[in-house]
XYZ file of C-alpha atoms in Angstrom:
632
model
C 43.499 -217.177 -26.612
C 43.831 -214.276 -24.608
C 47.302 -213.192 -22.538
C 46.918 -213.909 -18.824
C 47.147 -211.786 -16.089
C 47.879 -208.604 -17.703
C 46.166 -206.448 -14.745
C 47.853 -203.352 -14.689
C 45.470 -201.179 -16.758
C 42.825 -202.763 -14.998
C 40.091 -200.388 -13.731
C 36.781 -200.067 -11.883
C 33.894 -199.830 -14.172
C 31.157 -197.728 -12.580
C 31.003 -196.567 -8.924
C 27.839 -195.897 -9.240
C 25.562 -197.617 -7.250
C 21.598 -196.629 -6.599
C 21.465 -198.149 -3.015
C 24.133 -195.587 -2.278
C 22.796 -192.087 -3.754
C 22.569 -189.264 -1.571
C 20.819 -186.109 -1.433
C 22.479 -184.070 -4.062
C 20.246 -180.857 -3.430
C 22.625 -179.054 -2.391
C 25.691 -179.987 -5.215
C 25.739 -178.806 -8.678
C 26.650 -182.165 -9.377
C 24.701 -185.114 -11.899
C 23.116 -187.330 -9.329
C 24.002 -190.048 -11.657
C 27.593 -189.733 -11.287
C 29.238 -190.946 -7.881
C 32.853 -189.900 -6.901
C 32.795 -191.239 -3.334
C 31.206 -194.564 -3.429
C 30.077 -196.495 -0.116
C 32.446 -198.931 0.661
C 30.090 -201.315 1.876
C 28.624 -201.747 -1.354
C 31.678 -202.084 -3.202
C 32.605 -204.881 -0.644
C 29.358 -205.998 -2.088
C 30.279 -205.881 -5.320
C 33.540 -207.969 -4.948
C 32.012 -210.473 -3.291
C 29.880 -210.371 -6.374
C 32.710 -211.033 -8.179
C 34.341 -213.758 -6.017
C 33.671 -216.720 -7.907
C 35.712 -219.380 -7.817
C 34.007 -221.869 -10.085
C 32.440 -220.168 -13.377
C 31.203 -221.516 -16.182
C 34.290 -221.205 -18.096
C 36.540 -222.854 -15.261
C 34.123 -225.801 -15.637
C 33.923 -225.898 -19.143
C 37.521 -226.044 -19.426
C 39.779 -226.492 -16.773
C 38.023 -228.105 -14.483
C 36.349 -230.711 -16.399
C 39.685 -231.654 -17.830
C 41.015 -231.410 -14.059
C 38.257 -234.172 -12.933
C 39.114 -236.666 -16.371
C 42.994 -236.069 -15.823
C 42.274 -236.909 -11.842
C 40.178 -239.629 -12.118
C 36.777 -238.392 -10.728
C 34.744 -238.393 -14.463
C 35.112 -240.017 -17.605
C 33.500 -238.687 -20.979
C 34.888 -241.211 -23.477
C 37.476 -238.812 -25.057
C 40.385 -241.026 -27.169
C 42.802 -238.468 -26.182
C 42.463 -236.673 -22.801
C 43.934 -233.577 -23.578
C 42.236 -233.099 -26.818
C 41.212 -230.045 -25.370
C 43.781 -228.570 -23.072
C 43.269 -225.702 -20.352
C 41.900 -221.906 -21.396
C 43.515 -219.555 -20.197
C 40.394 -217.505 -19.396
C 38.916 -220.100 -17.622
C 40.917 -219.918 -14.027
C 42.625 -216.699 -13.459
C 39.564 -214.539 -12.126
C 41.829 -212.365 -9.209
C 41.671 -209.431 -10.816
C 38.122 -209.165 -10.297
C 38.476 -208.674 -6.898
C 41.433 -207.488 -6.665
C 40.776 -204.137 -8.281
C 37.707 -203.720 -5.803
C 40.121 -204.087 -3.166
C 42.349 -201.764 -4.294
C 39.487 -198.817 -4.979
C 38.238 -199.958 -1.057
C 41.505 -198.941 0.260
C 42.156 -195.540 -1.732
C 38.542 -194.450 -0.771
C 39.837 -195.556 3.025
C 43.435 -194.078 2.284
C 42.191 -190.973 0.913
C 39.705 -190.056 4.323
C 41.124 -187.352 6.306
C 39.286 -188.389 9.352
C 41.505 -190.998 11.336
C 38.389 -192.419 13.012
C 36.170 -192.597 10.094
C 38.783 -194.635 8.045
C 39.337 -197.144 10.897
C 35.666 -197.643 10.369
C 36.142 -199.925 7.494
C 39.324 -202.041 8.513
C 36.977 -204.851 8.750
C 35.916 -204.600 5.501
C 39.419 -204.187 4.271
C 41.057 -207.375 5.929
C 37.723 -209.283 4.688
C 37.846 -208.421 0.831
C 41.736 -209.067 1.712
C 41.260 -211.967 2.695
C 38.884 -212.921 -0.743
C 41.756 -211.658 -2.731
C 44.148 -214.447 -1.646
C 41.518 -216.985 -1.856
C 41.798 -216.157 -5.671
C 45.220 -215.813 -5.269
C 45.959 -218.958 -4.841
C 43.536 -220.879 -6.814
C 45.230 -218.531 -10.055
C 48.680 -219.257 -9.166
C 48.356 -222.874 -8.592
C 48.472 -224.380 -11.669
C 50.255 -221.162 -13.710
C 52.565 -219.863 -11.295
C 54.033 -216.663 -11.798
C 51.976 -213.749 -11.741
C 51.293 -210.172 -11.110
C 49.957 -209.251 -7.556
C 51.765 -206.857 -5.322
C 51.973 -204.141 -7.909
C 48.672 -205.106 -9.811
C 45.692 -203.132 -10.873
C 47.500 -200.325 -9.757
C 47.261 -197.882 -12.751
C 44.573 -195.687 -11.252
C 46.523 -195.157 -7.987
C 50.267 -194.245 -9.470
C 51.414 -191.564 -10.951
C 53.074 -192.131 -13.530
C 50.275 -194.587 -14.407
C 51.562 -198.438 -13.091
C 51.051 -200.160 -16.565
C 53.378 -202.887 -16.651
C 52.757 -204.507 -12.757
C 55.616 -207.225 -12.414
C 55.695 -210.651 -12.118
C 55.769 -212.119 -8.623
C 57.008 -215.920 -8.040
C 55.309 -218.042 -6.831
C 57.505 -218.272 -3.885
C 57.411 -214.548 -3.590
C 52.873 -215.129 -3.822
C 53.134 -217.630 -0.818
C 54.498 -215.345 0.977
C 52.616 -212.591 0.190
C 49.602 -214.170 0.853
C 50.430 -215.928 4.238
C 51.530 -212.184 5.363
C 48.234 -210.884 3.986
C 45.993 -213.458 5.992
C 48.468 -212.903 9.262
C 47.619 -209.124 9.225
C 44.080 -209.667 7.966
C 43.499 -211.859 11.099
C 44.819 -209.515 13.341
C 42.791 -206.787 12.778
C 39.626 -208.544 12.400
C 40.174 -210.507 15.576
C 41.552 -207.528 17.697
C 39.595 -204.005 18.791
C 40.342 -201.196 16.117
C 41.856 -198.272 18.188
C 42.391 -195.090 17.422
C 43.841 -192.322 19.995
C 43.277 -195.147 22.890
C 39.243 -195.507 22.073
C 38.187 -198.534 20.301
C 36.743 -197.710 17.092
C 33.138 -199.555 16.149
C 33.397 -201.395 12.190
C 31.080 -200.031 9.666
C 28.325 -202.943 9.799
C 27.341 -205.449 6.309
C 24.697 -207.104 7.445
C 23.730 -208.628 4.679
C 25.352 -206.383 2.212
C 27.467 -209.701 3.412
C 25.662 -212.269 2.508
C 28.154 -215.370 3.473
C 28.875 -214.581 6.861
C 26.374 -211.483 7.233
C 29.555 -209.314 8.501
C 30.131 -210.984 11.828
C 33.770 -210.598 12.196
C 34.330 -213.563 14.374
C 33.296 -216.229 11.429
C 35.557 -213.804 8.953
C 38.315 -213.918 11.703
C 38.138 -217.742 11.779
C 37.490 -218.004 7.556
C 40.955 -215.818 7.362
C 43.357 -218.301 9.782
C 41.813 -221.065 8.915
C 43.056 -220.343 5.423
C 46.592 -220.117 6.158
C 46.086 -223.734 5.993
C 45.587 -223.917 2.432
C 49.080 -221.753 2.255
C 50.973 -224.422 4.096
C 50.149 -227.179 2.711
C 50.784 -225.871 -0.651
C 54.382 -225.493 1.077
C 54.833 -228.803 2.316
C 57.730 -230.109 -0.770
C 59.756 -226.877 -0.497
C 59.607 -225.427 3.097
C 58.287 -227.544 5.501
C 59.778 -225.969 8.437
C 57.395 -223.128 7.545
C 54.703 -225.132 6.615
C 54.519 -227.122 10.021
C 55.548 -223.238 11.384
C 52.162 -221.776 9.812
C 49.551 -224.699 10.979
C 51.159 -224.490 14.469
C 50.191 -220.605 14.601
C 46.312 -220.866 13.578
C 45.932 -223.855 15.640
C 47.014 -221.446 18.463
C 44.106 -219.621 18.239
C 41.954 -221.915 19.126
C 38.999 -220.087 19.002
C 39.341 -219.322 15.324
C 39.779 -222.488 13.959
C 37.285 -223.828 11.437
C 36.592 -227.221 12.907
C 33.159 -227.587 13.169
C 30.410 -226.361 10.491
C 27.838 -224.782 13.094
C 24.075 -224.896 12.644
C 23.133 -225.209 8.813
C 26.664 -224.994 7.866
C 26.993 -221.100 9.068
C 30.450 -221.576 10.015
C 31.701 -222.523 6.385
C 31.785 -220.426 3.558
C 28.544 -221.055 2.280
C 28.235 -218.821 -1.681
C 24.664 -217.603 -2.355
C 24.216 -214.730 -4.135
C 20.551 -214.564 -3.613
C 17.262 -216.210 -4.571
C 17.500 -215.679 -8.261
C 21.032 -216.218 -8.475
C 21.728 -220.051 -10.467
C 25.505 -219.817 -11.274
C 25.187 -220.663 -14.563
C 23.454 -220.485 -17.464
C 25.123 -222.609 -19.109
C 25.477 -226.626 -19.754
C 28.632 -227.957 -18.982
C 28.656 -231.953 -18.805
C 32.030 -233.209 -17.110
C 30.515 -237.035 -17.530
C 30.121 -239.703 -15.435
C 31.650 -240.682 -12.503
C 34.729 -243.320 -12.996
C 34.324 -246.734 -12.278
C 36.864 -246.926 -9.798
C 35.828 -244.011 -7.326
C 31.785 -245.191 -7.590
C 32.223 -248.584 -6.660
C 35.003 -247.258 -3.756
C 32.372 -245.019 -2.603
C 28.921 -247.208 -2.822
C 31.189 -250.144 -1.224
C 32.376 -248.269 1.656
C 28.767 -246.705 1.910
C 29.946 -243.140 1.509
C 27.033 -241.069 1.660
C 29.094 -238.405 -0.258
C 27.906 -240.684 -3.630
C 24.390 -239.493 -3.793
C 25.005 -236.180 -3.455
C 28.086 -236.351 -6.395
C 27.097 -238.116 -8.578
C 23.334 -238.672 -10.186
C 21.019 -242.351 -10.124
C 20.705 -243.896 -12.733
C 17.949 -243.930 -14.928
C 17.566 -248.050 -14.083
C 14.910 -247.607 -11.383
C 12.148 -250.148 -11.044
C 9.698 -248.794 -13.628
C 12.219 -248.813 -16.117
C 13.617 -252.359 -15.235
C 9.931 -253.256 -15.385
C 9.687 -251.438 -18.633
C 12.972 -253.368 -20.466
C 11.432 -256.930 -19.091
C 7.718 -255.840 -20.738
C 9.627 -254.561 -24.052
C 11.477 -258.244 -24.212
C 7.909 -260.220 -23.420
C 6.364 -257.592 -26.160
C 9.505 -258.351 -29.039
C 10.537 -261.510 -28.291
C 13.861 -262.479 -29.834
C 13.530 -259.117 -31.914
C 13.980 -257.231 -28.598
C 17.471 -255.595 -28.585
C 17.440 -253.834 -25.307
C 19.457 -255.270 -22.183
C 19.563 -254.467 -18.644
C 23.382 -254.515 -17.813
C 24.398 -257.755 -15.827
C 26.247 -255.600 -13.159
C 22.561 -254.034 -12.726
C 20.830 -257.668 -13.265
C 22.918 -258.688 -10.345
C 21.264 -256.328 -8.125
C 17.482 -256.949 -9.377
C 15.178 -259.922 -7.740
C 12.546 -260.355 -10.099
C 9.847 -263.402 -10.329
C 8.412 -264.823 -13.646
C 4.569 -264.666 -13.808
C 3.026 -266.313 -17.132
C 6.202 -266.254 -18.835
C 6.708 -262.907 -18.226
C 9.546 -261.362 -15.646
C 8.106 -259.135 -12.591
C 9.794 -257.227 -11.114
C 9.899 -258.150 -7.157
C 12.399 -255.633 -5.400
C 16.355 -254.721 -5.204
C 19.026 -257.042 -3.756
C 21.624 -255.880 -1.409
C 22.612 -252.978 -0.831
C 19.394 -251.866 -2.020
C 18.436 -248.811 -2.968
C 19.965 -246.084 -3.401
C 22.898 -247.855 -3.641
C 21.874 -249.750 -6.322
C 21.347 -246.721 -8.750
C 24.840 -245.734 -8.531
C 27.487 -247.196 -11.524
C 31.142 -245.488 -12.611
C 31.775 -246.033 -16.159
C 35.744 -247.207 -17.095
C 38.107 -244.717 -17.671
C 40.290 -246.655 -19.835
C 41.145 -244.707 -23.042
C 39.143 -245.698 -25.794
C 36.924 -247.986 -23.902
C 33.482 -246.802 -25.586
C 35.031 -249.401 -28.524
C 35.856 -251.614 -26.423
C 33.778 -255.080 -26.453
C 34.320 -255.932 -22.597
C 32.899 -252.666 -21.719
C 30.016 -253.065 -24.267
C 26.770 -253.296 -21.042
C 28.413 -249.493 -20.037
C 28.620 -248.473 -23.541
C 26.438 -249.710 -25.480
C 28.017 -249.163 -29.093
C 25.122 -249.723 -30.945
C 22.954 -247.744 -29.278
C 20.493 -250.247 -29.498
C 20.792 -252.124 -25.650
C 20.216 -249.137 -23.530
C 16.935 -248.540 -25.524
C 13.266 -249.637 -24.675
C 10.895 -249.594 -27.771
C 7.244 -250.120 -25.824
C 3.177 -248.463 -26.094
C 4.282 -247.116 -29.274
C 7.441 -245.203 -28.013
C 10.890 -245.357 -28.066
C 13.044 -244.136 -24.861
C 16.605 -244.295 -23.875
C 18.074 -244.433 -20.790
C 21.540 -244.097 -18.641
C 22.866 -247.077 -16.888
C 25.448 -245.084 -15.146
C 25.198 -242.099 -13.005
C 26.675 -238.725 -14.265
C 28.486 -236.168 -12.276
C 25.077 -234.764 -10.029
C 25.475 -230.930 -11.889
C 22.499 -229.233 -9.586
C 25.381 -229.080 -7.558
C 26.473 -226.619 -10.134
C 23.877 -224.929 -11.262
C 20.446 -224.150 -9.715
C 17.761 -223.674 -12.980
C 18.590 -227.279 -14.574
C 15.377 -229.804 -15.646
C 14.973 -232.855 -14.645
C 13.154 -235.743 -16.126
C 12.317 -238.365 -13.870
C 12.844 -241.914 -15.998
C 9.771 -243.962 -16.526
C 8.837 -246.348 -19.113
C 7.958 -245.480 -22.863
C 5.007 -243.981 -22.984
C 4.036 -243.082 -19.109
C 3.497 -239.535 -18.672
C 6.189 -237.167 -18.872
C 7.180 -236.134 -14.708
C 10.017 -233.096 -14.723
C 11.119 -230.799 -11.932
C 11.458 -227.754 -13.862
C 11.591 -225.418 -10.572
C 14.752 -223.174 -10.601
C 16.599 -222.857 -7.528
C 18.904 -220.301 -5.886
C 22.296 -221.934 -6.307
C 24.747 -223.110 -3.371
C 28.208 -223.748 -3.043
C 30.645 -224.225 -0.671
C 33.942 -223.316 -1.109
C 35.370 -223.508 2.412
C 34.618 -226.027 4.834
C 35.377 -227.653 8.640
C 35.896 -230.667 6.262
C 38.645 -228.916 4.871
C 40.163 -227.509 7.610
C 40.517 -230.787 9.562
C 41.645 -232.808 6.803
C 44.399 -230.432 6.488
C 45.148 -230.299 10.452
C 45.295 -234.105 10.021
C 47.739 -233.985 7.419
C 49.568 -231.858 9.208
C 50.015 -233.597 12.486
C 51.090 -237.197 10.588
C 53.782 -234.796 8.881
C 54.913 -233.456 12.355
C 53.173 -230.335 13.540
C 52.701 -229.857 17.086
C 48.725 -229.495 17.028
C 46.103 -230.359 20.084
C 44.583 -232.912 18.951
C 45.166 -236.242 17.408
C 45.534 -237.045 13.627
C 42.860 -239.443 14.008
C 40.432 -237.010 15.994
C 40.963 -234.339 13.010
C 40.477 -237.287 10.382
C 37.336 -238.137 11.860
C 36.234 -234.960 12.491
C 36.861 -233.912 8.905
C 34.985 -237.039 7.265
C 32.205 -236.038 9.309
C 32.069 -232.195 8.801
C 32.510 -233.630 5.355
C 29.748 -235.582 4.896
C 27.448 -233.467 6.583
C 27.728 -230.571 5.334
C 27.805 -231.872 1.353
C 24.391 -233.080 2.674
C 23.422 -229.621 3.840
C 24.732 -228.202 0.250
C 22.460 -230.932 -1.876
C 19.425 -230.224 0.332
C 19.626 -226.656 -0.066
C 20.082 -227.145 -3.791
C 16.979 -229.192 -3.780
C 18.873 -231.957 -6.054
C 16.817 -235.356 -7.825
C 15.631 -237.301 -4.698
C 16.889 -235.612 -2.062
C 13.868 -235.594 0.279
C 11.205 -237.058 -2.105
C 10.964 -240.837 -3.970
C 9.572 -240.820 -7.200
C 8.359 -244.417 -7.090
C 7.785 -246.860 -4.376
C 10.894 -248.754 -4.345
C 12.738 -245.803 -4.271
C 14.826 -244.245 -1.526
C 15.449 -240.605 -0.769
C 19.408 -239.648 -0.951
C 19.372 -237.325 2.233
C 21.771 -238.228 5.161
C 20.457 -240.896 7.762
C 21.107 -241.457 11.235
C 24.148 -243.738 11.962
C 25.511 -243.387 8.349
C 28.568 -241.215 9.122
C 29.215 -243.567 12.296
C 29.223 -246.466 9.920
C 31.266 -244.985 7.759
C 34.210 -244.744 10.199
C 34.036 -247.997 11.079
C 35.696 -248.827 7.362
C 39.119 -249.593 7.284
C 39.758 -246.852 4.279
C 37.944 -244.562 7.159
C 40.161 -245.086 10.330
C 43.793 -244.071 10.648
C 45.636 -247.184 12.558
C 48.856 -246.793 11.687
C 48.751 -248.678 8.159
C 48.828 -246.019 4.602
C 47.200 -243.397 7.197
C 48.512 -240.379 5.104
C 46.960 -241.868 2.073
C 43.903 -242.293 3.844
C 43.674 -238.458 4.668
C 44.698 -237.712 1.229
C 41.693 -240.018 -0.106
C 39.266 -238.299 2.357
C 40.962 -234.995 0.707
C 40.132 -236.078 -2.821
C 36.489 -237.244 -2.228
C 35.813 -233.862 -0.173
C 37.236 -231.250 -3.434
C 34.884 -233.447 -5.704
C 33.215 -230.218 -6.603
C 36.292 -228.186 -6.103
C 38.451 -229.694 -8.717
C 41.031 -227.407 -8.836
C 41.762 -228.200 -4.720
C 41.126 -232.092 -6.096
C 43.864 -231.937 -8.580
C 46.263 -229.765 -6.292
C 45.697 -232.440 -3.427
C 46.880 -235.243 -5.764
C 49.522 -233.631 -7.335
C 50.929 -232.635 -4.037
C 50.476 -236.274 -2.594
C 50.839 -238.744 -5.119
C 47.397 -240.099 -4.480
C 45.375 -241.801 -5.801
C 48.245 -244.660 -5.899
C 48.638 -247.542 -8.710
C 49.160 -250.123 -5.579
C 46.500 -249.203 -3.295
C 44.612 -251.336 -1.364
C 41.728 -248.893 -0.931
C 41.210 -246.653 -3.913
C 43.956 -247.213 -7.089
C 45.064 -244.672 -9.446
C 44.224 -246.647 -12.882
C 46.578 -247.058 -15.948
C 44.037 -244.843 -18.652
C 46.106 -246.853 -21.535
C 44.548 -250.647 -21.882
C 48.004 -251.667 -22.505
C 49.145 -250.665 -18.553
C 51.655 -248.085 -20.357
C 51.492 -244.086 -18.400
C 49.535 -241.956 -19.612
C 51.495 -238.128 -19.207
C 49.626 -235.916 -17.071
C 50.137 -232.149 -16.583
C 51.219 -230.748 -13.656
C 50.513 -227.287 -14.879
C 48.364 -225.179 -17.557
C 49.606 -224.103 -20.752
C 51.051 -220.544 -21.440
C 51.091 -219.126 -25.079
C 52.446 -217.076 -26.483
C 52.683 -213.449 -25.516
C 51.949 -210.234 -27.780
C 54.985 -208.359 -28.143
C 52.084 -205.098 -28.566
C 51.070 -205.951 -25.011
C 52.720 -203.408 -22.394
C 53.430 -206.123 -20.062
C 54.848 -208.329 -22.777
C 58.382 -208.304 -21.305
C 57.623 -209.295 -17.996
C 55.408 -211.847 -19.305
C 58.136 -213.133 -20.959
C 60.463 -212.903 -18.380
C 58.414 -215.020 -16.299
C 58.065 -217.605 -18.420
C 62.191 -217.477 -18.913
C 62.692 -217.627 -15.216
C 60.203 -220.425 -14.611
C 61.262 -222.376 -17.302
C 58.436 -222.984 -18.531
C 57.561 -223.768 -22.439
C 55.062 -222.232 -24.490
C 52.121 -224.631 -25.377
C 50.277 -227.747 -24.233
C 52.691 -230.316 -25.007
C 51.855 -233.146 -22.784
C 55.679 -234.054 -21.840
C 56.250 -230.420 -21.445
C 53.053 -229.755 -19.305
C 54.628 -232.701 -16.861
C 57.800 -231.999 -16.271
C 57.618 -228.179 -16.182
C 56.760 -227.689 -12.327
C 55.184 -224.335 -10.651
C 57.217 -223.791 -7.881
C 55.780 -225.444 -4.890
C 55.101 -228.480 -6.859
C 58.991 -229.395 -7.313
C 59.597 -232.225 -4.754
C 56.035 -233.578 -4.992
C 55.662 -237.408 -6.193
C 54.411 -238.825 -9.275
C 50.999 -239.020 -9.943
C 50.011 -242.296 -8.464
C 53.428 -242.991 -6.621
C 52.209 -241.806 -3.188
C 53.326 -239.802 -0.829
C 56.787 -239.009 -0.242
C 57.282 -237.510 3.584
């Protein structure tokens, strides 16, 4: 396992870059070899870089991340059986050195009004860099920033960067988005004469280099600083979210026309994320049913159908009319339930789906007790045998899922899909890869935070409620925006006739706030916003995991949505509330302040469950117990 965040001999590969080669006629220079690189292109090229969820963070961390919080189950025995990597989360320095090569090719121009040219671009991959920031720091704390990936730029050479606290990286970073925000918001003037920004276009291809939407990304974001500061400093947390509500006019609140107003990641048409196949499992038992019974449209775009549609329901009732008493196979009675059906010469017909119908009806959590894959009362989820879930008919032999996975072409854009049919039909796949979408910033966000913030006792605008509502709504619309543009399994197209599509329909988000987990009246309304929080990081997990570590919810006495005891017995199940560290290289150059860290954080080496609980991160200390609830 490699040492984290050892950044300080940390360099820019090539600058080289053919979109930016000039006419080298008249230089008795290789044409191949670039000292001054265009800085648009290296913004380019961080933004490349900026990738919040790879395939190692979802390998790792945050498939562990969604079992530990609740969202999946895979049927581990132990939980941790394969604790965080250290190279999976932890992907700042990426950026971070492109920013600091963007401002020594700035620093280094002798013309004043040339460099102010690019102070856009500066505050914008500034404003990426704490983005990182944050995510790296959250569950690690500790680690170097102000004085990393500086070797290049010092003389002597900056090889061993220190270690900033996490107290000191809060601060850093809400400084860094105040001064990022000012510039981009405010005329750049030199000598009394505004100053026109070098233009992206789409060299910027999330918000094409309109400063007004980076302007409004950067404030907005402060929010995700102060709620993070909520247990240790609220004063400055309720400080922070009564500044970027001040400017109105930059405030992420609404996700504009096709969601151009949230940070919307697309590297282009033959970009798919991944190339790998990570399989976080299916969705928990708990947080389906919450979800189909409240009609949250947020379900279908999650999590996957089933495979139980009506040709394969069909299919199992022709297998047990074929075998007889030696059919083994078994539709599931919680699917049963749902299934009107007719017998016609002895034989069952299938007839339609009861309420709620479909697609409601193709959506089943598995439970997430420990061990329950052996367990006899979970035997129609599991199937032990492998023997129920299994349809021998016309020859062949098929198997099939009664419960719906975690949807990953929300991950990953050139996945197959085979659409279930009976044994022996003919094989129907959607094979066609897809550029890949995700979101990693939303109005959804923004106003769930804002609502947060106003129960807690910042003086915003509006009401708690108004930004609650607002927020499920931005929500839900634009995770239906993100699946459509991902083209996932039935978005827009059936593949039999008593199938429904998954896409958003009229009057489904105003339904949805008519639930009482949906409307804040006075009665567990923090809870509620934390719940809407939860369901909205689905496919953020580290931001899921932060929001319940922070808040205590899910909670084991909830009326809405429970935080389950994972032990059958009802005793806790430790959690961590950080990664593990290991142990450091005493050959590394920064092996001392690696160390050091560590020391002053208290923190332990290894992945010692008690350890990995107790041993806060900074901002964490004064946060309830996972499942206690919220402590304000």
């Amino acid at each position: 396992m490699k040492l984290k965040y050892i950044l300080g001999t940390a360099l820019l590969g090539s600058l080289s870059f053919s979109s930016c080669m000039e006419d080298f006629s008249d230089v008795n220079t290789d044409p191949s070899i670039i000292t001054t690189p265009d800085i648009r292109y290296l913004f380019t090229q961080g933004l490349n870089d900026f990738i919040p969820s790879d395939y190692w963070s979802w390998y790792y961390d945050f498939t562990n991340m969604l079992h530990w919080g609740q969202v999946t189950v895979s049927g581990n025995t132990n939980l941790l059986n394969q604790p965080a990597n250290s190279s999976g989360i932890g992907n700042v320095v990426r950026i971070l050195k492109v920013m600091r090569e963007i401002d020594y090719q700035v620093e280094s121009m002798t013309d004043p009004v040339k460099a102010a040219q690019y102070k856009h671009i500066q505050s914008m991959m500034k404003t990426l860099v704490v983005f990182m920031g944050i995510q790296d720091t959250d569950m690690y704390g500790s680690m170097p920033y102000s004085e990393a990936a500086m070797a290049r730029y010092t003389t002597p050479a900056l090889l061993t960067p220190k270690y900033d606290t996490q107290e000191e990286l809060f601060t850093s970073f809400d400084e860094d988005l105040k001064n990022a925000f000012e510039v981009l918001s405010n005329p750049v003037v030199v000598d009394g004469n505004n100053v026109n920004q070098m233009s992206l276009g789409y060299q910027d291809y999330v918000y094409q280099g309109d400063s007004k939407k980076w302007a409004t990304f950067c404030n907005s974001l402060r929010l995700k600083v102060a709620v993070r500061l909520l247990h240790v400093n609220k004063e400055k947390a309720l400080q922070i979210a009564n500044e970027v509500a001040s400017h109105s006019e930059y405030l992420l609140t609404s996700n504009g026309d096709n969601c151009s107003n949230n940070f919307v990641y697309n590297q282009g048409s033959e970009w798919y994320h991944s190339q790998e196949d990570p399989a976080p499992g299916y969705g928990t038992k708990v947080l389906v049913d919450f979800m189909v019974e409240n009609k949250d449209p947020r379900v279908r775009f999650f999590f996957a159908k089933n495979d139980l549609n009506s040709k394969v329901v069909q299919a199992f009732f022709d297998s047990e009319a074929e075998l007889g008493e030696k059919c083994e196979s078994k539709i599931p009675d919680f699917i049963m339930d749902k299934v009107d059906y007719e017998v016609v010469n002895g034989k069952k017909v299938f007839k339609g789906w009861k309420a709620p119908g479909e697609p409601w009806v193709r959506y089943y959590g598995m439970p997430l007790t420990i061990n329950a894959s052996s367990d006899e009362a979970y035997t129609d989820y599991y199937d032990p045998t492998g023997k129920l879930h299994k349809v021998q008919l016309n020859g062949t032999e098929l198997s099939y899922e009664v419960a719906s996975a975690l949807q990953m072409e929300m991950y990953e854009g050139n996945r197959d899909y085979t659409y279930p049919d009976a044994p022996g039909a003919e094989i129907v796949q959607d094979k066609t890869d897809r550029p890949f979408y995700a979101m990693y910033f939303s109005a959804g966000e923004v106003n769930l935070y804002l609502a947060e913030l106003k129960l807690i006792g910042a003086n915003l605008p509006q009401s708690a409620q108004t930004y609650f509502n607002d927020g499920i709504k931005n929500s839900v619309e634009a995770w239906d925006y993100i699946a459509g543009a991902n083209h996932i399994p039935y978005y827009d197209t059936p593949f039999d006739s008593n199938e429904a599509t998954i896409d958003l329909k009229d009057g489904e988000v105003d339904a949805l706030l008519t639930k009482e987990a949906y409307q804040l009246n006075g009665v567990d309304d923090l809870e509620k916003v934390y719940i809407q929080q939860r369901l909205n990081f689905i496919f953020m997990p580290n931001d899921m995991y932060v929001s319940m570590r922070r808040s205590g919810v899910p909670t084991k006495d909830s009326k809405y949505l429970k935080f389950e005891n994972f032990s059958k017995d009802g005793s806790d199940y430790i959690l961590p509330r950080r990664f593990p560290m290991f142990a450091g290289n005493p050959t590394d150059l920064n092996y001392n302040n690696y160390e050091q860290a560590l020391k002053d954080q208290g923190f332990t080496i290894g992945s010692g469950a008690e350890n990995l609980n107790s041993e806060r991160v900074w901002y964490d200390k004064g946060a309830p117990e996972f499942g206690a609830g919220p402590n304000f």
